[in-house]
Short mmCIF file of C-alpha atoms in Angstrom, two decimals:
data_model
loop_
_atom_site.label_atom_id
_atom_site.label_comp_id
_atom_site.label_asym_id
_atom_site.label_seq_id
_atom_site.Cartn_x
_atom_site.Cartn_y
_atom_site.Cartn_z
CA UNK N 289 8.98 1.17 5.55
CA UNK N 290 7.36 -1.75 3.74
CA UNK N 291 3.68 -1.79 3.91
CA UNK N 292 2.17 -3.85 6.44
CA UNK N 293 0.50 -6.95 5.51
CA UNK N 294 -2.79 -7.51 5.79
CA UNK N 295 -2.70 -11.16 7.88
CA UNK N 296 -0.13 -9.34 10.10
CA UNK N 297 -2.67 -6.24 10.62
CA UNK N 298 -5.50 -8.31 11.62
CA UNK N 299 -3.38 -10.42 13.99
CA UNK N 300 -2.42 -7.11 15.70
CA UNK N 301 -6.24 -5.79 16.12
CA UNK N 302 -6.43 -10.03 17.54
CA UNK N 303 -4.37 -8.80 19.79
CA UNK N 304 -5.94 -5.71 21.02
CA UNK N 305 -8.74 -8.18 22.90
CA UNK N 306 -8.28 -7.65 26.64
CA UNK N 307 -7.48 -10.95 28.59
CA UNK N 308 -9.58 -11.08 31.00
CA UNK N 309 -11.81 -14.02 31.46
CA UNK N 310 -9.49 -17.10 32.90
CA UNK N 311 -11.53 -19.75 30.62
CA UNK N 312 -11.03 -17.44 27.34
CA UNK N 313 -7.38 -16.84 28.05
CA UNK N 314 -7.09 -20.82 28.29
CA UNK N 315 -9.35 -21.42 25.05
CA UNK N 316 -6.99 -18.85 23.13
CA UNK N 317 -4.05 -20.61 24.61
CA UNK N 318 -5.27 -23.70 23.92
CA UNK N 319 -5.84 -22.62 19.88
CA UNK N 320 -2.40 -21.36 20.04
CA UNK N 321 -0.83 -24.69 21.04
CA UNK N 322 -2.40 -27.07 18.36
CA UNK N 323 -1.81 -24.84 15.79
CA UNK N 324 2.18 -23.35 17.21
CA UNK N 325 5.36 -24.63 15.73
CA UNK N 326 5.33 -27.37 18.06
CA UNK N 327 3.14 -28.67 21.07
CA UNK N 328 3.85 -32.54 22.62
CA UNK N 329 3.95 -33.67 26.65
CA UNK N 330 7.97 -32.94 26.45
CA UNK N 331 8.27 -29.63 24.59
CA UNK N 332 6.65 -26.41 23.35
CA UNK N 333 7.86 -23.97 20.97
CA UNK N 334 6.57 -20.73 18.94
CA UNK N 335 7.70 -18.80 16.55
CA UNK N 336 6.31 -15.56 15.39
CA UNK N 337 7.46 -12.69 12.80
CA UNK N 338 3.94 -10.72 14.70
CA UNK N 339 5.03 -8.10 17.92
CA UNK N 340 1.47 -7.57 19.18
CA UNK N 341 1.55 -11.74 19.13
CA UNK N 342 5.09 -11.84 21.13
CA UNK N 343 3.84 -9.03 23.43
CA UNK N 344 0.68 -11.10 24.31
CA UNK N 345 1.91 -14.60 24.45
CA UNK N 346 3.60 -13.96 28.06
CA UNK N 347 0.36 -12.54 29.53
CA UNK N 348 -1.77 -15.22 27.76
CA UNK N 349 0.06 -18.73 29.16
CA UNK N 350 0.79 -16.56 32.59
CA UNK N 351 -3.61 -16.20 32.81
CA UNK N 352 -4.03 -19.52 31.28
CA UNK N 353 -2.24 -21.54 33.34
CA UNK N 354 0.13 -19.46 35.47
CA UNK N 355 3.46 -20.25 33.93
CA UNK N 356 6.21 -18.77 32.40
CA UNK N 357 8.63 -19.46 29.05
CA UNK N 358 11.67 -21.15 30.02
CA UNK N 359 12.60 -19.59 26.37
CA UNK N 360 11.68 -15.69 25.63
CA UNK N 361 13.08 -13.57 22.35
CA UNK N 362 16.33 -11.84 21.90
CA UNK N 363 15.86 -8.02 21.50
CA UNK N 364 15.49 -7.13 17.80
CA UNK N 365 15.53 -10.76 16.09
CA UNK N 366 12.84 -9.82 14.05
CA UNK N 367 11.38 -13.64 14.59
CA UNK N 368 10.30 -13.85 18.39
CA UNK N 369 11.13 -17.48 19.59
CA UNK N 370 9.27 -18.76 22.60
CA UNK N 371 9.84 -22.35 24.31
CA UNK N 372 9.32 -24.23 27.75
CA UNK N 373 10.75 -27.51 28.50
CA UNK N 374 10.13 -27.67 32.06
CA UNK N 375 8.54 -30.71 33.07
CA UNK N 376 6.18 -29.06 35.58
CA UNK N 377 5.46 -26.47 33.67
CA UNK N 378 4.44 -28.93 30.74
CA UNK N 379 2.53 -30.70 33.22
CA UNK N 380 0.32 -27.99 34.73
CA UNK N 381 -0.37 -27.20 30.88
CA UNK N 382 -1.33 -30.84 30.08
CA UNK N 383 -3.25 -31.02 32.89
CA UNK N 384 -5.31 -28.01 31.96
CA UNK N 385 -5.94 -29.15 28.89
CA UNK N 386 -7.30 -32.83 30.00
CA UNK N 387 -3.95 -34.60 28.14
CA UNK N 388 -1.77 -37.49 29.60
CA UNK N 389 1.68 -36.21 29.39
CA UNK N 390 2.21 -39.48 27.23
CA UNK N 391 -0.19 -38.83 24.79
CA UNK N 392 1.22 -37.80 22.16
CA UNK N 393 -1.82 -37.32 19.20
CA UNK N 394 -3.94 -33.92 20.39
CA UNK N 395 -7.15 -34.56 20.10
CA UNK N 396 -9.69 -31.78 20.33
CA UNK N 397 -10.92 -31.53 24.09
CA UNK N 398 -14.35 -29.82 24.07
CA UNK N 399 -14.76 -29.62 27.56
CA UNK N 400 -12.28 -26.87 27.19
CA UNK N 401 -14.60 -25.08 25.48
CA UNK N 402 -17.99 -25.26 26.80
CA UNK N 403 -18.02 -21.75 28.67
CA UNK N 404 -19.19 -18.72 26.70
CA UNK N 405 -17.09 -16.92 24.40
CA UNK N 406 -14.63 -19.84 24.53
CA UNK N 407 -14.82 -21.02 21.19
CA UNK N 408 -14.15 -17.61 19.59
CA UNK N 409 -11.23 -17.11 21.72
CA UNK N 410 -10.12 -20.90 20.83
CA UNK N 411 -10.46 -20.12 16.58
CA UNK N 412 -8.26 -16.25 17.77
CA UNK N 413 -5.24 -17.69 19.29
CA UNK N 414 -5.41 -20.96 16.52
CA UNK N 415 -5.39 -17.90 13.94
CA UNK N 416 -2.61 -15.85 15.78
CA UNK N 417 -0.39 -18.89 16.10
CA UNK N 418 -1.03 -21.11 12.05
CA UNK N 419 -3.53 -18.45 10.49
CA UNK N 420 -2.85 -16.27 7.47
CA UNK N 421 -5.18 -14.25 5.19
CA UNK N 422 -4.59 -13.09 1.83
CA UNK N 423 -4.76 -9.07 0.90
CA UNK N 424 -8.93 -9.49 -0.17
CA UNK N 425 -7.94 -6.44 -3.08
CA UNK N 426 -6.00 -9.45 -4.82
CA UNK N 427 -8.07 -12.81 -3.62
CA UNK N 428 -9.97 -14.32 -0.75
CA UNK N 429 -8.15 -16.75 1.30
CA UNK N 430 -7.99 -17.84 5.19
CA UNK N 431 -6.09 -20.41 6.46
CA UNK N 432 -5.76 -22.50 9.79
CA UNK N 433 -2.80 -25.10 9.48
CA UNK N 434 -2.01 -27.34 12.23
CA UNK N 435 0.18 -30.59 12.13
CA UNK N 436 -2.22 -32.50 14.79
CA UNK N 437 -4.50 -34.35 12.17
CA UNK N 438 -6.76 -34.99 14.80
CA UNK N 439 -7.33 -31.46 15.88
CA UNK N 440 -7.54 -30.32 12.29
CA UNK N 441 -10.61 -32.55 12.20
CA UNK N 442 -12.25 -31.88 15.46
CA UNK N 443 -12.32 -28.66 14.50
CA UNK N 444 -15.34 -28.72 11.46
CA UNK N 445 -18.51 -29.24 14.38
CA UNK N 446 -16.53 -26.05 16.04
CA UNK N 447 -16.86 -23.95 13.46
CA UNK N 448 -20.10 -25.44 12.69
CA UNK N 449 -21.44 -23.84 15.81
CA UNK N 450 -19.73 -20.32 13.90
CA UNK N 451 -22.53 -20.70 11.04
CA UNK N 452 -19.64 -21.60 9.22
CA UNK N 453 -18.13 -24.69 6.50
CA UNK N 454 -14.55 -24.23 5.46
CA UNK N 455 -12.29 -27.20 3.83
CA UNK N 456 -9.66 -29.29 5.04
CA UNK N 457 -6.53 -30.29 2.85
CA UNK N 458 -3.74 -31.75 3.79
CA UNK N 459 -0.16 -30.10 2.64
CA UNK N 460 3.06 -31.55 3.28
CA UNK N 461 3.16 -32.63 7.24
CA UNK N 462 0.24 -30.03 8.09
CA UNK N 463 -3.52 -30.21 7.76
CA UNK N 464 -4.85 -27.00 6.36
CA UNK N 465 -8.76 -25.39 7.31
CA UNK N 466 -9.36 -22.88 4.85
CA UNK N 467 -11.70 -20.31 3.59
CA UNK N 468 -12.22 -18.95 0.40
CA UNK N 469 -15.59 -17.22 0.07
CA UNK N 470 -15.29 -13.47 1.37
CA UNK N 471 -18.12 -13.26 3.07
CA UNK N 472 -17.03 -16.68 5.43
CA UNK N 473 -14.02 -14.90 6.32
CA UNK N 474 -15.35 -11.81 7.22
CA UNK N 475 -17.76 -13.93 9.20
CA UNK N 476 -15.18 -15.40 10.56
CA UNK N 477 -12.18 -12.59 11.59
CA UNK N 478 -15.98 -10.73 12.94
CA UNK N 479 -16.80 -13.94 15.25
CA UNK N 480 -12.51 -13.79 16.59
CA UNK N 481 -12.73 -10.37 17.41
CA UNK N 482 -11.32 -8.31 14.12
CA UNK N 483 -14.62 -6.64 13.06
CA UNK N 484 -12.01 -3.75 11.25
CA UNK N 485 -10.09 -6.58 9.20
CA UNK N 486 -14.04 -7.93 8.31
CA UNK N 487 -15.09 -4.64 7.74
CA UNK N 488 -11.81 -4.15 4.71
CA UNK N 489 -12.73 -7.47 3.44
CA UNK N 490 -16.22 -6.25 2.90
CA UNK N 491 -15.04 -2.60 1.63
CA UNK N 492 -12.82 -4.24 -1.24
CA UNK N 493 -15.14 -6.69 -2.57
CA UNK N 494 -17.41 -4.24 -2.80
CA UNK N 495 -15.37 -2.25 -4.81
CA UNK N 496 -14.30 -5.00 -7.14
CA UNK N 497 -18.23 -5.03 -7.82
CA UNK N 498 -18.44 -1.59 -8.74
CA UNK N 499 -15.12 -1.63 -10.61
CA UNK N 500 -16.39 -4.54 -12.51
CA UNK N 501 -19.87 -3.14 -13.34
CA UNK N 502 -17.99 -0.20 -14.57
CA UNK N 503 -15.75 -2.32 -17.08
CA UNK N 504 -18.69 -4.23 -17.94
CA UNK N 505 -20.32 -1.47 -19.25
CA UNK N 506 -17.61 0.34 -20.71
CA UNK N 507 -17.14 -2.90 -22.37
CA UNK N 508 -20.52 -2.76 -23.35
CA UNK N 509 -20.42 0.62 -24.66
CA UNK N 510 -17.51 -0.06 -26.76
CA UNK N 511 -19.22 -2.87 -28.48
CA UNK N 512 -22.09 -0.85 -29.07
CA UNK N 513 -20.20 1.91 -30.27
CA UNK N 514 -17.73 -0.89 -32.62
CA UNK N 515 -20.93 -1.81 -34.40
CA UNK N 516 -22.23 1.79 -35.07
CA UNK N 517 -19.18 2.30 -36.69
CA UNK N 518 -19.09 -0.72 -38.70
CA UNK N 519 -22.76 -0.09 -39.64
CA UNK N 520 -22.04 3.53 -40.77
CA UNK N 521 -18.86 2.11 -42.52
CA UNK N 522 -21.66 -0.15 -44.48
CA UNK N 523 -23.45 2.83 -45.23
CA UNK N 524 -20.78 4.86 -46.65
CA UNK N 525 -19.55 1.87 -49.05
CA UNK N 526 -23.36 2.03 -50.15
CA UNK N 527 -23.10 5.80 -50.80
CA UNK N 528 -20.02 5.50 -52.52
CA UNK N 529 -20.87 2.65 -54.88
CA UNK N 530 -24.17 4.92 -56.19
CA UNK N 531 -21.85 7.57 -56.43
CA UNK N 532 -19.59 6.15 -58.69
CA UNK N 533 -21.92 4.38 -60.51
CA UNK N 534 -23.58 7.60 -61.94
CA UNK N 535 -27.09 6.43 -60.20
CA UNK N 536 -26.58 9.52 -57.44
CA UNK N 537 -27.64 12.38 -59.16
CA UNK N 538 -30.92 10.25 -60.40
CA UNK N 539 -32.02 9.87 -56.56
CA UNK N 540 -34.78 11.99 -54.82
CA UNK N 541 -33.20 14.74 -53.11
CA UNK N 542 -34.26 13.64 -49.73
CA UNK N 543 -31.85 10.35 -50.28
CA UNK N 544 -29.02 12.72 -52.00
CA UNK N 545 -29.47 14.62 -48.57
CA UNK N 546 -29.49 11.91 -46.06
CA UNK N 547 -25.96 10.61 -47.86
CA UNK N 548 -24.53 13.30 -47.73
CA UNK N 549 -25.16 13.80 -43.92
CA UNK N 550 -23.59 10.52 -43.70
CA UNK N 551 -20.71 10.62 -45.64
CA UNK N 552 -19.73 13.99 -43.83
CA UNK N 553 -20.43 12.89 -40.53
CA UNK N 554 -19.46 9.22 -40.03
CA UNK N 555 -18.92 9.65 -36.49
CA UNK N 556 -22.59 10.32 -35.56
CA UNK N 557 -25.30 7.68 -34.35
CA UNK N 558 -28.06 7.55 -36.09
CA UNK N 559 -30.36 9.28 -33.39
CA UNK N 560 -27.43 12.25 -33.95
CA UNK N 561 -27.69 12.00 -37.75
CA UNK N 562 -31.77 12.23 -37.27
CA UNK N 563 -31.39 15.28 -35.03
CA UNK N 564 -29.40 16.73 -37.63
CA UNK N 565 -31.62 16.41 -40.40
CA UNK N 566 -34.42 17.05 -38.38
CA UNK N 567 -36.47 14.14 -39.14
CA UNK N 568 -37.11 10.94 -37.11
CA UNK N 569 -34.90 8.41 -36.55
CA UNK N 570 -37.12 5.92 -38.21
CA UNK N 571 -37.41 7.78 -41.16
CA UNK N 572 -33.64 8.49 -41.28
CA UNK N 573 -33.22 4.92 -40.74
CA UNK N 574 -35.47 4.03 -43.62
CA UNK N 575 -33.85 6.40 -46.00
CA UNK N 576 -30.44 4.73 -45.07
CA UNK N 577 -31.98 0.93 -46.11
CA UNK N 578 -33.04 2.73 -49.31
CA UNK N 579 -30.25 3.45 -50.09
CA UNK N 580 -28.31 0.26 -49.42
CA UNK N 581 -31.33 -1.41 -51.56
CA UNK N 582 -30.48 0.94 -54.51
CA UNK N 583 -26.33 0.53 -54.13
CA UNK N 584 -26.84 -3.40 -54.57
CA UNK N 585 -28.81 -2.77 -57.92
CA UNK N 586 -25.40 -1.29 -59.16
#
């Protein structure tokens, strides 16, 4: 079984909210209509690929505004298709919503959403019906896409009232609110009522951060450890030229020593090589210039 997505898994915990309150069943109604497949005064339709969406949708217009879909899904379609036609039933749900039935650009009605808890519901069932969120272990995305361009604009002083500042684009026929900073759409799925989905979000960008600060420092240490090598590369080449030269076996034993340690143990650091010798590192480290003075006199 293919691994479940994670826009689809945060609709479903959308979907575990209880509907209850009659003006936050009609807010999350009234998200799901602007932002459905399509919403005028003659016809409604939804599609949806989500079950704990199809499951809900019946209970949610039936509390809303006590009607049911002239259109419900075939068993097993694996796309649920919803759809009412019915003039009165179209009506009631104008009504409700403050429309004329021959209006046909959906404007954002407020007054729908004055009562508490409203607007959250509103922003759930817009997400549920045009929403979509990217897997945050691969980038951070959140959409909203609605083709009413006047809805798509009421809705910035809504999420406003969120703590909250996403950008609109337009794309093909639909008008897209989107997120892309993680920690506005964990805000955000928190505020709609999927705290777990927020909580993930949180959970993998903070373990980008660690696995970055790891790399960086691994990346780090390689550097580091790139120009020990080179520098004890130097030093060798330095030995090697006195050697050959004949100019070695004039040298103070203490610098015929501290080559030697070098050229047998190239992989060492210097604080190693010190140990080893048991002297300092500064001294080590001024025996090594010595002799990389003395190798350029050759």
């Amino acid at each position: 079984m293919a691994k479940e997505s994670f826009s689809r898994a945060a609709k479903g915990e959308l979907c575990r909210e209880r509907i209850t309150d009659t003006a936050c069943a009609l807010a999350e109604a009234y998200g799901i209509l602007l932002f459905c497949n399509t919403f005028q005064p003659s016809e409604i339709r939804m599609i949806t690929t989500s079950e704990p969406v199809a499951k809900r949708l019946p209970r949610l217009f039936s509390r809303a505004f006590d009607v049911t879909f002239d259109q419900l899904p075939e068993p097993g379609s694996g796309k649920y298709h919803f759809a009412l036609s019915d003039g009165e039933k179209l009506g009631r749900i104008m009504a409700a919503l403050g429309y004329d039935r021959k209006e046909l650009s959906m404007h954002l009605n407020y007054a729908v959403l004055e009562a508490e808890g409203t607007i959250a519901a509103f922003f759930r069932g817009a997400f549920l019906a045009g929403g979509s969120v990217s897997d945050p272990r691969k980038r951070y995305q959140l959409e909203l896409s609605t083709s009413h361009y006047r809805a798509a604009m009421g809705l910035q002083p809504l999420i406003a009232e969120l703590g909250l500042a996403p950008k609109t684009v337009e794309r093909g026929a639909n008008y897209i609110t989107y997120f892309k900073q993680s920690e506005a759409i964990s805000d955000f799925l928190t505020a709609i009522g999927a705290p777990l989905a927020a909580m993930e979000i949180m959970n993998a960008k903070l373990e980008k951060n660690i696995y970055n600060k790891v790399n960086r420092r691994s990346n780090c240490d390689m550097a580091n450890l790139d120009k020990a090598v080179e520098a004890a590369q130097k030093k060798i080449a330095d030995i090697q030229r006195l050697k050959e030269s004949g100019a070695w076996e004039t040298l103070p034993e203490p610098l015929r020593e501290t080559g030697e340690l070098r050229l047998n143990h190239p992989e060492l650091s210097l604080s190693q090589l010190a140990q080893l010798a048991g002297v300092s590192k500064s001294c080590l480290n001024h025996r090594l210039r010595r002799l990389a003075e003395l190798s350029l006199l050759q």
